[in-house]
mmCIF file of C-alpha atoms in Angstrom:
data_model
loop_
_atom_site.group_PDB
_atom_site.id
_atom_site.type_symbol
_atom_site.label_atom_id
_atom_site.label_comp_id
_atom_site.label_asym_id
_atom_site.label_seq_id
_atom_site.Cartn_x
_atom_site.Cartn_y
_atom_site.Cartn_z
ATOM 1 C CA UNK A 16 92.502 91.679 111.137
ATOM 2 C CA UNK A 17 90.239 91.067 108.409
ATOM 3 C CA UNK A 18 88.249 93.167 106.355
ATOM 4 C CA UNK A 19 84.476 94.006 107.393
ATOM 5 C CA UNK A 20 82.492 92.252 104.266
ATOM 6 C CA UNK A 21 81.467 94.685 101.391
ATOM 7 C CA UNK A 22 77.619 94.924 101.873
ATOM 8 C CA UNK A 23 76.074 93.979 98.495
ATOM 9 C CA UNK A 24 72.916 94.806 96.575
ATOM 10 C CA UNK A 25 71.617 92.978 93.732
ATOM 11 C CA UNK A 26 69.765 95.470 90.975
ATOM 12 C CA UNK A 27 68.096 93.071 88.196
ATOM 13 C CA UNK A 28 67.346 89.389 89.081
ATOM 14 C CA UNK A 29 67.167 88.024 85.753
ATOM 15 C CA UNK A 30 69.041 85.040 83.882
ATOM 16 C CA UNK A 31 72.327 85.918 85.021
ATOM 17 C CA UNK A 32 72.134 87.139 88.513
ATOM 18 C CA UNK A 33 71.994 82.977 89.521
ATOM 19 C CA UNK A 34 75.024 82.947 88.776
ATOM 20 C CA UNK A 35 76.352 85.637 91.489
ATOM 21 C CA UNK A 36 73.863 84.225 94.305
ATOM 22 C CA UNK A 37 75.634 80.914 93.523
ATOM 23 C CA UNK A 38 79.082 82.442 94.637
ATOM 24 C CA UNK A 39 79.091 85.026 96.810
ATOM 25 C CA UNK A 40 78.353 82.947 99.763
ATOM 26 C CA UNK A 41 82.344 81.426 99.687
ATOM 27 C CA UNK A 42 83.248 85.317 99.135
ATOM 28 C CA UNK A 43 84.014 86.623 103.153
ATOM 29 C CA UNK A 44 84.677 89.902 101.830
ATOM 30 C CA UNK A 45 81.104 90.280 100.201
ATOM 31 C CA UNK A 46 77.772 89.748 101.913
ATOM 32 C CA UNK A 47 74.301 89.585 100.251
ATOM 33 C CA UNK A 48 71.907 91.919 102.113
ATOM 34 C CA UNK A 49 69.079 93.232 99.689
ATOM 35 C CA UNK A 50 67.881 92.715 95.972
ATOM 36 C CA UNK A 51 65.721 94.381 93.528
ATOM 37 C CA UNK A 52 64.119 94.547 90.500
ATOM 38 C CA UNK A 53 61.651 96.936 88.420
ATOM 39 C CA UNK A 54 59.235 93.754 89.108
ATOM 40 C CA UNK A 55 59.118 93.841 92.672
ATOM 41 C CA UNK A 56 57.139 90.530 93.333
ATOM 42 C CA UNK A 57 60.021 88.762 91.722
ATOM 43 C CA UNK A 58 62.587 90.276 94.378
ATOM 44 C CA UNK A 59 60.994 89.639 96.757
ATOM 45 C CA UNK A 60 60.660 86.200 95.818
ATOM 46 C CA UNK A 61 64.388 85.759 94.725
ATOM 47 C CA UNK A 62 65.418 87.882 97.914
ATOM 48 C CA UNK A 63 63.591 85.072 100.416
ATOM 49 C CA UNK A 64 65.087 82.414 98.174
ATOM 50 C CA UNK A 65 68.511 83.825 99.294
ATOM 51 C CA UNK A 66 67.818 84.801 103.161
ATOM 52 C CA UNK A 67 67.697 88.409 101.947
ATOM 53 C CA UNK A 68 64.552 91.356 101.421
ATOM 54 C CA UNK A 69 63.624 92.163 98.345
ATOM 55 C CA UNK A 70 62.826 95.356 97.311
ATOM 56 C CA UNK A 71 62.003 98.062 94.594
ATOM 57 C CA UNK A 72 65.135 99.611 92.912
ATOM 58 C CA UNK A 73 64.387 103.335 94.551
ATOM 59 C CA UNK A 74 64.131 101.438 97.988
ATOM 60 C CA UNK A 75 67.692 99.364 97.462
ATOM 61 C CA UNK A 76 69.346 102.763 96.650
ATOM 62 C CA UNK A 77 68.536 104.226 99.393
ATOM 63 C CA UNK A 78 68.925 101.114 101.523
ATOM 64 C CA UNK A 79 71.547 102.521 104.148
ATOM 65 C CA UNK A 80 72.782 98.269 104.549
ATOM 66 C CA UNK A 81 74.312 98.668 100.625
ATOM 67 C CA UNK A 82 77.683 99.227 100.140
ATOM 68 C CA UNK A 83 77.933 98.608 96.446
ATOM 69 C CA UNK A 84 75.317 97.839 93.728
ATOM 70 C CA UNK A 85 75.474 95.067 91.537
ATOM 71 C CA UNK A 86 74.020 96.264 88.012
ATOM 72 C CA UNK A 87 72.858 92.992 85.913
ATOM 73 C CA UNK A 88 69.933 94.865 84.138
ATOM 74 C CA UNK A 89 69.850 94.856 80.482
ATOM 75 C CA UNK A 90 72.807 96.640 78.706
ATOM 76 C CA UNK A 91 70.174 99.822 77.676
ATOM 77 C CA UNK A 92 69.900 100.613 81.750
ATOM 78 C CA UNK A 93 73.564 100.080 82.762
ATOM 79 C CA UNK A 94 74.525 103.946 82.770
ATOM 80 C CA UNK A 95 71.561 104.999 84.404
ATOM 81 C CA UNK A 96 71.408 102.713 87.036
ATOM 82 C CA UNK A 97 74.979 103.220 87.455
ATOM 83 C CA UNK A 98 74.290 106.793 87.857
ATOM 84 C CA UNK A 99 71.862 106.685 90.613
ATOM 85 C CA UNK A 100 73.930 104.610 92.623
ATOM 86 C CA UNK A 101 76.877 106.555 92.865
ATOM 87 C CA UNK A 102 74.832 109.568 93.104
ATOM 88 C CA UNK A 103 73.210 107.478 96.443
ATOM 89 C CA UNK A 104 76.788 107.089 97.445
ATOM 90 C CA UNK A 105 76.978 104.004 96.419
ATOM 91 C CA UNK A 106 80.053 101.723 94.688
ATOM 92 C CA UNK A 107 79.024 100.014 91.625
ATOM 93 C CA UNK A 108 79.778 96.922 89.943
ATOM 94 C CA UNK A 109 77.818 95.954 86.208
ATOM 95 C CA UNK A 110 77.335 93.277 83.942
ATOM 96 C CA UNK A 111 79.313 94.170 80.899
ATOM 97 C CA UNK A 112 79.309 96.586 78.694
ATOM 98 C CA UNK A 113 79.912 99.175 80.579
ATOM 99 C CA UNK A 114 77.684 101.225 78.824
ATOM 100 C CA UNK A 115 75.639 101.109 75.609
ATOM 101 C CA UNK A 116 78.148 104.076 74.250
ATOM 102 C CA UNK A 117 81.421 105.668 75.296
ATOM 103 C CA UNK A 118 78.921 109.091 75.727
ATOM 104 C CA UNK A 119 77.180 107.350 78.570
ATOM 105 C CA UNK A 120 79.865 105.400 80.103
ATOM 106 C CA UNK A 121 82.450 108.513 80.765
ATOM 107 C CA UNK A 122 79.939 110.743 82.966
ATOM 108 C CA UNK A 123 79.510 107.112 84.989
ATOM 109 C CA UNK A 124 83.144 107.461 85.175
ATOM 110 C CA UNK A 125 84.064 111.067 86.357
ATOM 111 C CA UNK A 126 81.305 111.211 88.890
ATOM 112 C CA UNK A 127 82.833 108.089 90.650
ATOM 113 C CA UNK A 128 86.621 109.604 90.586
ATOM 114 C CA UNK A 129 84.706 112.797 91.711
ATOM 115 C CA UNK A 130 82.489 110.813 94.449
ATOM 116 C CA UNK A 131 85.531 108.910 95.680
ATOM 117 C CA UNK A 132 84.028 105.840 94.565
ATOM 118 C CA UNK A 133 84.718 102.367 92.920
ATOM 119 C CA UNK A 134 83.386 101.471 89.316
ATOM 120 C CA UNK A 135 83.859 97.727 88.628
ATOM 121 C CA UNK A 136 82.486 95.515 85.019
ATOM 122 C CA UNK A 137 82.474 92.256 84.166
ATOM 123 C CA UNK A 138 83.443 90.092 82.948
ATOM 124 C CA UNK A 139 85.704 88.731 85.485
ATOM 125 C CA UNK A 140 86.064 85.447 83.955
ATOM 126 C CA UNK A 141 89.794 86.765 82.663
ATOM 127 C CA UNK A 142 90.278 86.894 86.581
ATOM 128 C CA UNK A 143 90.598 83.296 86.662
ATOM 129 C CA UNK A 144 93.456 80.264 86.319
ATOM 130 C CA UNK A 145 92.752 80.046 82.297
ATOM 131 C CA UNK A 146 93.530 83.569 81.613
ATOM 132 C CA UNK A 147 95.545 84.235 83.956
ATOM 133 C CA UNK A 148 97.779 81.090 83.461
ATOM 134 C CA UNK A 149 98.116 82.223 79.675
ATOM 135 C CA UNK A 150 99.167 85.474 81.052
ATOM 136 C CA UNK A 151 101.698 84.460 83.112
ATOM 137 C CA UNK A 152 103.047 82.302 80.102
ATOM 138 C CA UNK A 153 103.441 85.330 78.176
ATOM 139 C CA UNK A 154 105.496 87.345 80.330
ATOM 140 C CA UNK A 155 107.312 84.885 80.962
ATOM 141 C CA UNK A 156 108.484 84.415 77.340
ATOM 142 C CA UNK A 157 107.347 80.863 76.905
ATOM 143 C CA UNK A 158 106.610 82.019 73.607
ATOM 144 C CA UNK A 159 108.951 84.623 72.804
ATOM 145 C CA UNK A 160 107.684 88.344 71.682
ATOM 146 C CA UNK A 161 104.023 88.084 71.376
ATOM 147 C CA UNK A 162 103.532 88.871 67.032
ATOM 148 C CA UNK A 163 99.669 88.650 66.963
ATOM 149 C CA UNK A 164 96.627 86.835 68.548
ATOM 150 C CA UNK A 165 93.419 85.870 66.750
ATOM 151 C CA UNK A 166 90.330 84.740 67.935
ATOM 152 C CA UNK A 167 87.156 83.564 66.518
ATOM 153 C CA UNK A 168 83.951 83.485 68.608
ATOM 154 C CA UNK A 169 80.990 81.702 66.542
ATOM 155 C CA UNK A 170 77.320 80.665 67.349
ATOM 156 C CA UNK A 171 73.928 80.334 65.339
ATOM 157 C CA UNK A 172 72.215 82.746 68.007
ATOM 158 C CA UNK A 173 71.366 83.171 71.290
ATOM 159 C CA UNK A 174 67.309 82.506 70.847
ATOM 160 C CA UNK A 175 68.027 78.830 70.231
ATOM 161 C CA UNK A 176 68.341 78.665 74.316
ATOM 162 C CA UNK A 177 67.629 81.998 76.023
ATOM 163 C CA UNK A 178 64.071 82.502 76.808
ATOM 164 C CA UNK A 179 63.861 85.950 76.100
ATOM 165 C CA UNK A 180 66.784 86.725 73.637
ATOM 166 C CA UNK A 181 65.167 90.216 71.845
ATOM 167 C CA UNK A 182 68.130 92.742 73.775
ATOM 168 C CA UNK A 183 70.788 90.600 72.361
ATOM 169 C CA UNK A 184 69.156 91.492 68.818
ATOM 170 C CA UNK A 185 69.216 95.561 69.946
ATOM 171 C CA UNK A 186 71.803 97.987 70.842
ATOM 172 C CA UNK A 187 74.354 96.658 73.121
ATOM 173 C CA UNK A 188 73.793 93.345 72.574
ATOM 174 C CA UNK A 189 75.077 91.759 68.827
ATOM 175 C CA UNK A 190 78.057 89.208 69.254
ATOM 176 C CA UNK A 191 80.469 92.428 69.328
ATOM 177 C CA UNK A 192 79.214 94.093 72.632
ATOM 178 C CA UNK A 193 77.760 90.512 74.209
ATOM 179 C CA UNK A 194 80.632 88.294 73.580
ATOM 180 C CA UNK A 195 83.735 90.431 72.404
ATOM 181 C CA UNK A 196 83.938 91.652 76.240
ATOM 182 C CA UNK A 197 85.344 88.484 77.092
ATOM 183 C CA UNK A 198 88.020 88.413 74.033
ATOM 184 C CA UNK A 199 88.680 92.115 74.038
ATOM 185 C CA UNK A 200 89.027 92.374 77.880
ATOM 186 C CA UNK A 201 91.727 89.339 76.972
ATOM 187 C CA UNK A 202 93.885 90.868 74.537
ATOM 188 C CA UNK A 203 94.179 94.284 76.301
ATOM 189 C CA UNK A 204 94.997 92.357 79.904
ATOM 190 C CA UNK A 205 97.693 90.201 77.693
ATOM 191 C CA UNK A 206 99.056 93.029 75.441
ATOM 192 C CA UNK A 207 97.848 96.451 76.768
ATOM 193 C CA UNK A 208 95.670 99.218 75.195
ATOM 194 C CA UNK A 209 94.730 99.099 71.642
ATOM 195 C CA UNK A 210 95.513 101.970 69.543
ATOM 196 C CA UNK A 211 93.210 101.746 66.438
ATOM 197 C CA UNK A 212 90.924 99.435 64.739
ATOM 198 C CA UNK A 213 90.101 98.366 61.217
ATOM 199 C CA UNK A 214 86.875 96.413 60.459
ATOM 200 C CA UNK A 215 83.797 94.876 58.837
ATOM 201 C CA UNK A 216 80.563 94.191 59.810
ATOM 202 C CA UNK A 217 77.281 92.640 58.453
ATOM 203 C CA UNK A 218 74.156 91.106 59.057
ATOM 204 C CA UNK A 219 72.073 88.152 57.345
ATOM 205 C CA UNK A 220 68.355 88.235 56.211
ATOM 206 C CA UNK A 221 67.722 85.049 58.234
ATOM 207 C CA UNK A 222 64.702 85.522 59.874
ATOM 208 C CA UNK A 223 65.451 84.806 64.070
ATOM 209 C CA UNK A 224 62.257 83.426 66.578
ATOM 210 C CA UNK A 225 62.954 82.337 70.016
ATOM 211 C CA UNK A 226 63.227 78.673 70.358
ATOM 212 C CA UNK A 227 62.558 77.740 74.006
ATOM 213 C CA UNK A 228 60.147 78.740 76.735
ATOM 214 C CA UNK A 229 56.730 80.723 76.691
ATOM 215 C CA UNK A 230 57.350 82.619 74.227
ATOM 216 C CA UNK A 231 58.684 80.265 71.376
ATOM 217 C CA UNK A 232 58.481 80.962 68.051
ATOM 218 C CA UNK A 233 57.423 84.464 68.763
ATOM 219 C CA UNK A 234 60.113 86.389 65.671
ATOM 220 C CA UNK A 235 62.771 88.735 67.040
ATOM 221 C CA UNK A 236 63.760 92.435 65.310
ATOM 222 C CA UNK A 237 67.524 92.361 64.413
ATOM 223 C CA UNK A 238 69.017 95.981 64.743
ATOM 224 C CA UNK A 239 72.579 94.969 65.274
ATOM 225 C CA UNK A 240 75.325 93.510 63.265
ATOM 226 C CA UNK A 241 75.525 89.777 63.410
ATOM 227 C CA UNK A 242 78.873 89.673 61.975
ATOM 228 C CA UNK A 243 82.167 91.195 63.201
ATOM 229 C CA UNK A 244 85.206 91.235 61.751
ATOM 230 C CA UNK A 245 87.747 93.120 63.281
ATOM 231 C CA UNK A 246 92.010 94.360 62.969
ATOM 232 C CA UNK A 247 93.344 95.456 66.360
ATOM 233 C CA UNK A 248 96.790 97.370 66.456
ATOM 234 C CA UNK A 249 98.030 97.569 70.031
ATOM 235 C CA UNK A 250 100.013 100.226 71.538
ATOM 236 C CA UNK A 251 102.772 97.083 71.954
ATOM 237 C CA UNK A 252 102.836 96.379 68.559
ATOM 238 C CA UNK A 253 100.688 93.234 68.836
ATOM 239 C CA UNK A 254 98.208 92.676 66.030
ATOM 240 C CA UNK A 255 94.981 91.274 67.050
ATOM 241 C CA UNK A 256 92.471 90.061 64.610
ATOM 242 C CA UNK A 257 88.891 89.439 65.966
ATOM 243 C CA UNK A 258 85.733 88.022 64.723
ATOM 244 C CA UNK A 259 82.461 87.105 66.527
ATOM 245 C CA UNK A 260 79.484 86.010 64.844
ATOM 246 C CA UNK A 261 76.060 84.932 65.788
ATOM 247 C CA UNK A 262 75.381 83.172 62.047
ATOM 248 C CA UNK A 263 77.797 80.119 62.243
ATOM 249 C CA UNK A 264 76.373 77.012 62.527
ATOM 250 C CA UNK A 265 79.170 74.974 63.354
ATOM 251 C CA UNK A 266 83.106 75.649 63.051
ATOM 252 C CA UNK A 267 86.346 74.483 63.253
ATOM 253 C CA UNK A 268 88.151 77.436 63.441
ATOM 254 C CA UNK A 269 90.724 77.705 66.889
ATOM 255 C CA UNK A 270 88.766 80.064 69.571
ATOM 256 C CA UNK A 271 92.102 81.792 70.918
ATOM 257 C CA UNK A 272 95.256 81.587 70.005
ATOM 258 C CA UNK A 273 98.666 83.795 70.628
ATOM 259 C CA UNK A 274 101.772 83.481 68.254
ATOM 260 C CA UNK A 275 104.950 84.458 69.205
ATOM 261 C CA UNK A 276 108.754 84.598 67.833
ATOM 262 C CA UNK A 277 109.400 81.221 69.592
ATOM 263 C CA UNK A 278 105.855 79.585 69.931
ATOM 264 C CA UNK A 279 101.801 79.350 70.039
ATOM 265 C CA UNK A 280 99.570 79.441 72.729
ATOM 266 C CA UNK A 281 96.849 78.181 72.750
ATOM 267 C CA UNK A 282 94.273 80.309 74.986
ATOM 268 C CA UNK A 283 91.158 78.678 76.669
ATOM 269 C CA UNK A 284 87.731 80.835 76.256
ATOM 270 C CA UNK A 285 87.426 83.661 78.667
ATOM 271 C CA UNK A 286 84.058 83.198 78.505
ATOM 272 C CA UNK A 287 84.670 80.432 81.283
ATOM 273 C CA UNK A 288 86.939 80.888 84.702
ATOM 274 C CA UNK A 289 89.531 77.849 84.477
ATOM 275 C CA UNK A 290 89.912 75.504 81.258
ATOM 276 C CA UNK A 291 93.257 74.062 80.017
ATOM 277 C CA UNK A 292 96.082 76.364 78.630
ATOM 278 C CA UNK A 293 98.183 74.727 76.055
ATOM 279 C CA UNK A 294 101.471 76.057 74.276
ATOM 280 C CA UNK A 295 103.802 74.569 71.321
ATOM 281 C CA UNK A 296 106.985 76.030 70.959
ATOM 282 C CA UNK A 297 109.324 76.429 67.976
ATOM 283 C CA UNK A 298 111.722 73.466 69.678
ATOM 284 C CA UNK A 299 108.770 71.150 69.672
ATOM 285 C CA UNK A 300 105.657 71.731 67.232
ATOM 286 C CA UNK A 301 103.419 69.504 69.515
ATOM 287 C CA UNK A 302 100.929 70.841 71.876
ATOM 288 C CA UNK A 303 101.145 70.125 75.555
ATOM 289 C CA UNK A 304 98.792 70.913 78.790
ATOM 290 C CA UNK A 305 100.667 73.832 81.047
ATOM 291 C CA UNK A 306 99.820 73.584 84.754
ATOM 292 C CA UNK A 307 98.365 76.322 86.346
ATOM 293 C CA UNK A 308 100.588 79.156 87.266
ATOM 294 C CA UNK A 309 97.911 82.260 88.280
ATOM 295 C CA UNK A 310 94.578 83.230 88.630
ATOM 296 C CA UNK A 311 91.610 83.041 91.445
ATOM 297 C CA UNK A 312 90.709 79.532 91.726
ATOM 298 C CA UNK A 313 87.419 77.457 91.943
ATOM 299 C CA UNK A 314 86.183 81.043 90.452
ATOM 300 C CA UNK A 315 82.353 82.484 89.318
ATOM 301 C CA UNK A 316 80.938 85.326 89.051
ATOM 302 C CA UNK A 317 81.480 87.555 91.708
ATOM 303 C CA UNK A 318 85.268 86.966 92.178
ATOM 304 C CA UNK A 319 85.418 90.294 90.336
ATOM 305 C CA UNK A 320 83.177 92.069 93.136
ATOM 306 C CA UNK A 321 85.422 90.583 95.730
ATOM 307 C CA UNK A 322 88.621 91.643 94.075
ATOM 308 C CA UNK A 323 87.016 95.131 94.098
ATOM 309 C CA UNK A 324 86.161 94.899 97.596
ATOM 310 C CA UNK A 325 89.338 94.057 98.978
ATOM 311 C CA UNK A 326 91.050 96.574 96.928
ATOM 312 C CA UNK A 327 89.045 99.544 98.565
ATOM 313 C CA UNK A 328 89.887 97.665 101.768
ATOM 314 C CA UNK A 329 93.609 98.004 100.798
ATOM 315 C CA UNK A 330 93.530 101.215 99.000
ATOM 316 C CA UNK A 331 94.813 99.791 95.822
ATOM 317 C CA UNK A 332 93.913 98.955 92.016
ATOM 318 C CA UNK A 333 91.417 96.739 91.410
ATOM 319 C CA UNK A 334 91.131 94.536 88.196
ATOM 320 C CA UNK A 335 87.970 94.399 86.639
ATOM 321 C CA UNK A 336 88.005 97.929 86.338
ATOM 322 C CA UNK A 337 85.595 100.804 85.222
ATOM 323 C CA UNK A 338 88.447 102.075 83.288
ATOM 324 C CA UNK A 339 89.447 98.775 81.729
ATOM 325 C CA UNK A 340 85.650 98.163 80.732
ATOM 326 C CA UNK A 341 85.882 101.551 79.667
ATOM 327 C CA UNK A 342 88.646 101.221 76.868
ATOM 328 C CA UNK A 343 87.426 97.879 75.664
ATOM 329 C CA UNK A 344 84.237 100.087 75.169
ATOM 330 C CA UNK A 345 85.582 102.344 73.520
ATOM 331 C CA UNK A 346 87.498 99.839 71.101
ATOM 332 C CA UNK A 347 84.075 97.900 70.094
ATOM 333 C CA UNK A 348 82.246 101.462 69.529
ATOM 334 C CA UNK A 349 85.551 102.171 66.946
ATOM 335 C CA UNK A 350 85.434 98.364 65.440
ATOM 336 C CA UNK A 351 81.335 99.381 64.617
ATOM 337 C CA UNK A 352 82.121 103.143 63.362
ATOM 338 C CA UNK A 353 85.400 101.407 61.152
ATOM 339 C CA UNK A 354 83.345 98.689 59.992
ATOM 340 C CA UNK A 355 80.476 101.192 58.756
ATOM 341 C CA UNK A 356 82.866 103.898 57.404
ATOM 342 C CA UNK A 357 85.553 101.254 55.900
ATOM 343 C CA UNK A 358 88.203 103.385 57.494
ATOM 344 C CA UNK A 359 90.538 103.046 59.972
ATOM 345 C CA UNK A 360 89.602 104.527 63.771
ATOM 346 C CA UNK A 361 91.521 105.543 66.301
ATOM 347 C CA UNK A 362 90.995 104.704 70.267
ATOM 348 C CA UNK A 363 91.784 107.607 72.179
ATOM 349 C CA UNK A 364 91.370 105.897 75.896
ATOM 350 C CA UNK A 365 94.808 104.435 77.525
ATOM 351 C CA UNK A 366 95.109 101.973 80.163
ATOM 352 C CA UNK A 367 96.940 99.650 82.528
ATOM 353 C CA UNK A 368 96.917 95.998 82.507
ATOM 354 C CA UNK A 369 95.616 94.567 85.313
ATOM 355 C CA UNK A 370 97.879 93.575 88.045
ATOM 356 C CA UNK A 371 98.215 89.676 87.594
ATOM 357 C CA UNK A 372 96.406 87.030 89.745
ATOM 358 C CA UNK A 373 99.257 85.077 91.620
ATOM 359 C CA UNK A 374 98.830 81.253 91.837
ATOM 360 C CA UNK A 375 97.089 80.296 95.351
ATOM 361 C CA UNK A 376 95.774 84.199 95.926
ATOM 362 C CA UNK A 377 91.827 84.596 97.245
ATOM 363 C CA UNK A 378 90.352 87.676 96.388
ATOM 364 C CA UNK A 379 89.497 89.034 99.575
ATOM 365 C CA UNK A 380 93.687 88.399 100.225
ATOM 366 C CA UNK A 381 95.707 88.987 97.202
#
């Protein structure tokens, strides 16, 4: 018998949330029934667009049709909106991070284990075949012992083609809390927790403006680091070194790559769902496509929501977890306090990898 759908509301219907509406409708698990947004006149126009009403945020809250809240407003509201919908009884599932601050994210956290309810964070790109195929490579040994990973995320900036780019200039945004989710979230699902960090951090005196849209050329405050630099010592023993950077103009540094005792992987950006894994071992120094061996796919956004969804069906784990998005948290608040204090910083939060994604598996069936 299957599972009755996970009745969904959308809270924020900004850039992003297109990207959900695109996918949920091939998600049986999940169904679309309200949206909202502090500017109402745009839910409701979004929520027609979609077949759904749209609403003010108190009025989806208390909508009694809402299973579980989808949180894409900007990083600074995540806890609070959070909050209120666990506090309405509510499931929750955010954009990441988590939180702006481990401070805000762990009350999110014990009032859900204390509520008997579900806290889920993107990104669930990881949850599809390119991650998921590199992590089924690495247990199986294709490379030997995993030694150390590095990645290096570059771009000039994100107001050369968002419309509105001033957040990712202010706490929780930066490259380290906007794009080391996707990397961090990664390493800990390939390698487990991370112990401590080591860093460096920095910012330029370029002068940013937005570059497309209405408000073009309009200057934008920088009160984040632009420039990460970071060591990573997991509880395996893996060493992870980590930079993201929003003042590279072009590169030609590798994005992702794992090195082992017998070989290299190379890992495909986990800032997308399914691109090409690709390994050279120690027998043959030549890289070489691998075929898919895990992950959800054909994935988007939402596969994450629907993983969550059938695990509260099932009464079991699910993998884009509050705790998960909790750690890697926790590790970019030490890489920023390490980086500021040239000192080494340890992570105090543990977790689990995430089950892996079998080859073939649909999240509402897994």
């Amino acid at each position: 018998m299957s599972e009755r759908p996970l009745r969904v509301g959308v809270v924020g219907v900004g850039n992003i949330s297109q990207q959900y509406f695109d996918h949920l409708p091939a998600l049986p698990n999940l169904a679309l029934t309200a949206v909202a947004d502090i500017d109402v006149a745009r839910a409701e126009s979004v929520g027609a667009a979609h077949g759904v009403r749209g609403v003010g945020v108190d009025e989806l809250l208390a909508a009694e049709d809402v299973d579980v809240v989808v949180n894409l407003t900007i990083p600074a509201a995540h806890a609070e909106v959070a909050t209120r919908a666990l506090t309405a009884g509510k499931h929750v599932y955010g954009e990441k991070p988590l939180a702006l601050t481990i401070a805000e994210a762990r009350p999110v956290l014990e009032l859900a284990d204390r509520s008997g309810l579900r806290v889920g964070s993107a990104p669930d790109t990881v949850l599809g075949t390119g991650i998921q195929t590199a992590r089924a490579a690495l247990d199986d040994g294709l490379i030997g012992e995993p030694v150390a990973a590095a990645v290096s995320w570059s771009a000039p900036g994100h107001e050369l083609w968002h419309p509105a780019p001033a957040f990712y200039y202010q706490p929780g945004g930066g490259p380290l809390l906007d794009m080391g989710p996707y990397y961090l979230t990664s390493l800990v699902t390939f390698f487990g927790p991370v112990a401590r960090v080591s860093g460096a951090a920095t910012r330029s005196t370029r002068q940013r403006t937005i570059a497309t849209g209405p408000a073009a050329g309009t200057p934008i405050p920088v009160d984040v680091d632009t420039h990460v630099t970071a060591v990573l010592e997991h509880v395996s023993g893996v060493v992870s070194t980590v930079t993201v950077s929003f003042e590279v103009w072009a590169t030609r540094a590798p994005l992702f790559e794992v090195t082992g005792t017998a070989g290299t992987l190379a890992v495909p950006d986990p800032n997308r769902f399914s691109d090409t894994v690709e390994v050279a071992t120690a027998a043959d120094r030549t890289f070489r496509e691998l075929p898919v061996t895990a992950g959800y796919a054909d994935a988007g956004r939402g596969y994450g929501l629907a993983d969550m969804a059938h695990a509260i069906a099932t009464d079991r784990p699910h993998r884009a977890s509050g705790s998960l998005a909790f750690h890697v948290l926790e590790v970019m608040e030490a890489i920023t306090t390490a980086a500021h204090a040239h000192a080494v910083v340890e992570v105090g939060s543990r977790v689990e990898r995430p089950e892996l994604v079998p080859a073939g598996a649909r999240p509402d069936s897994w």
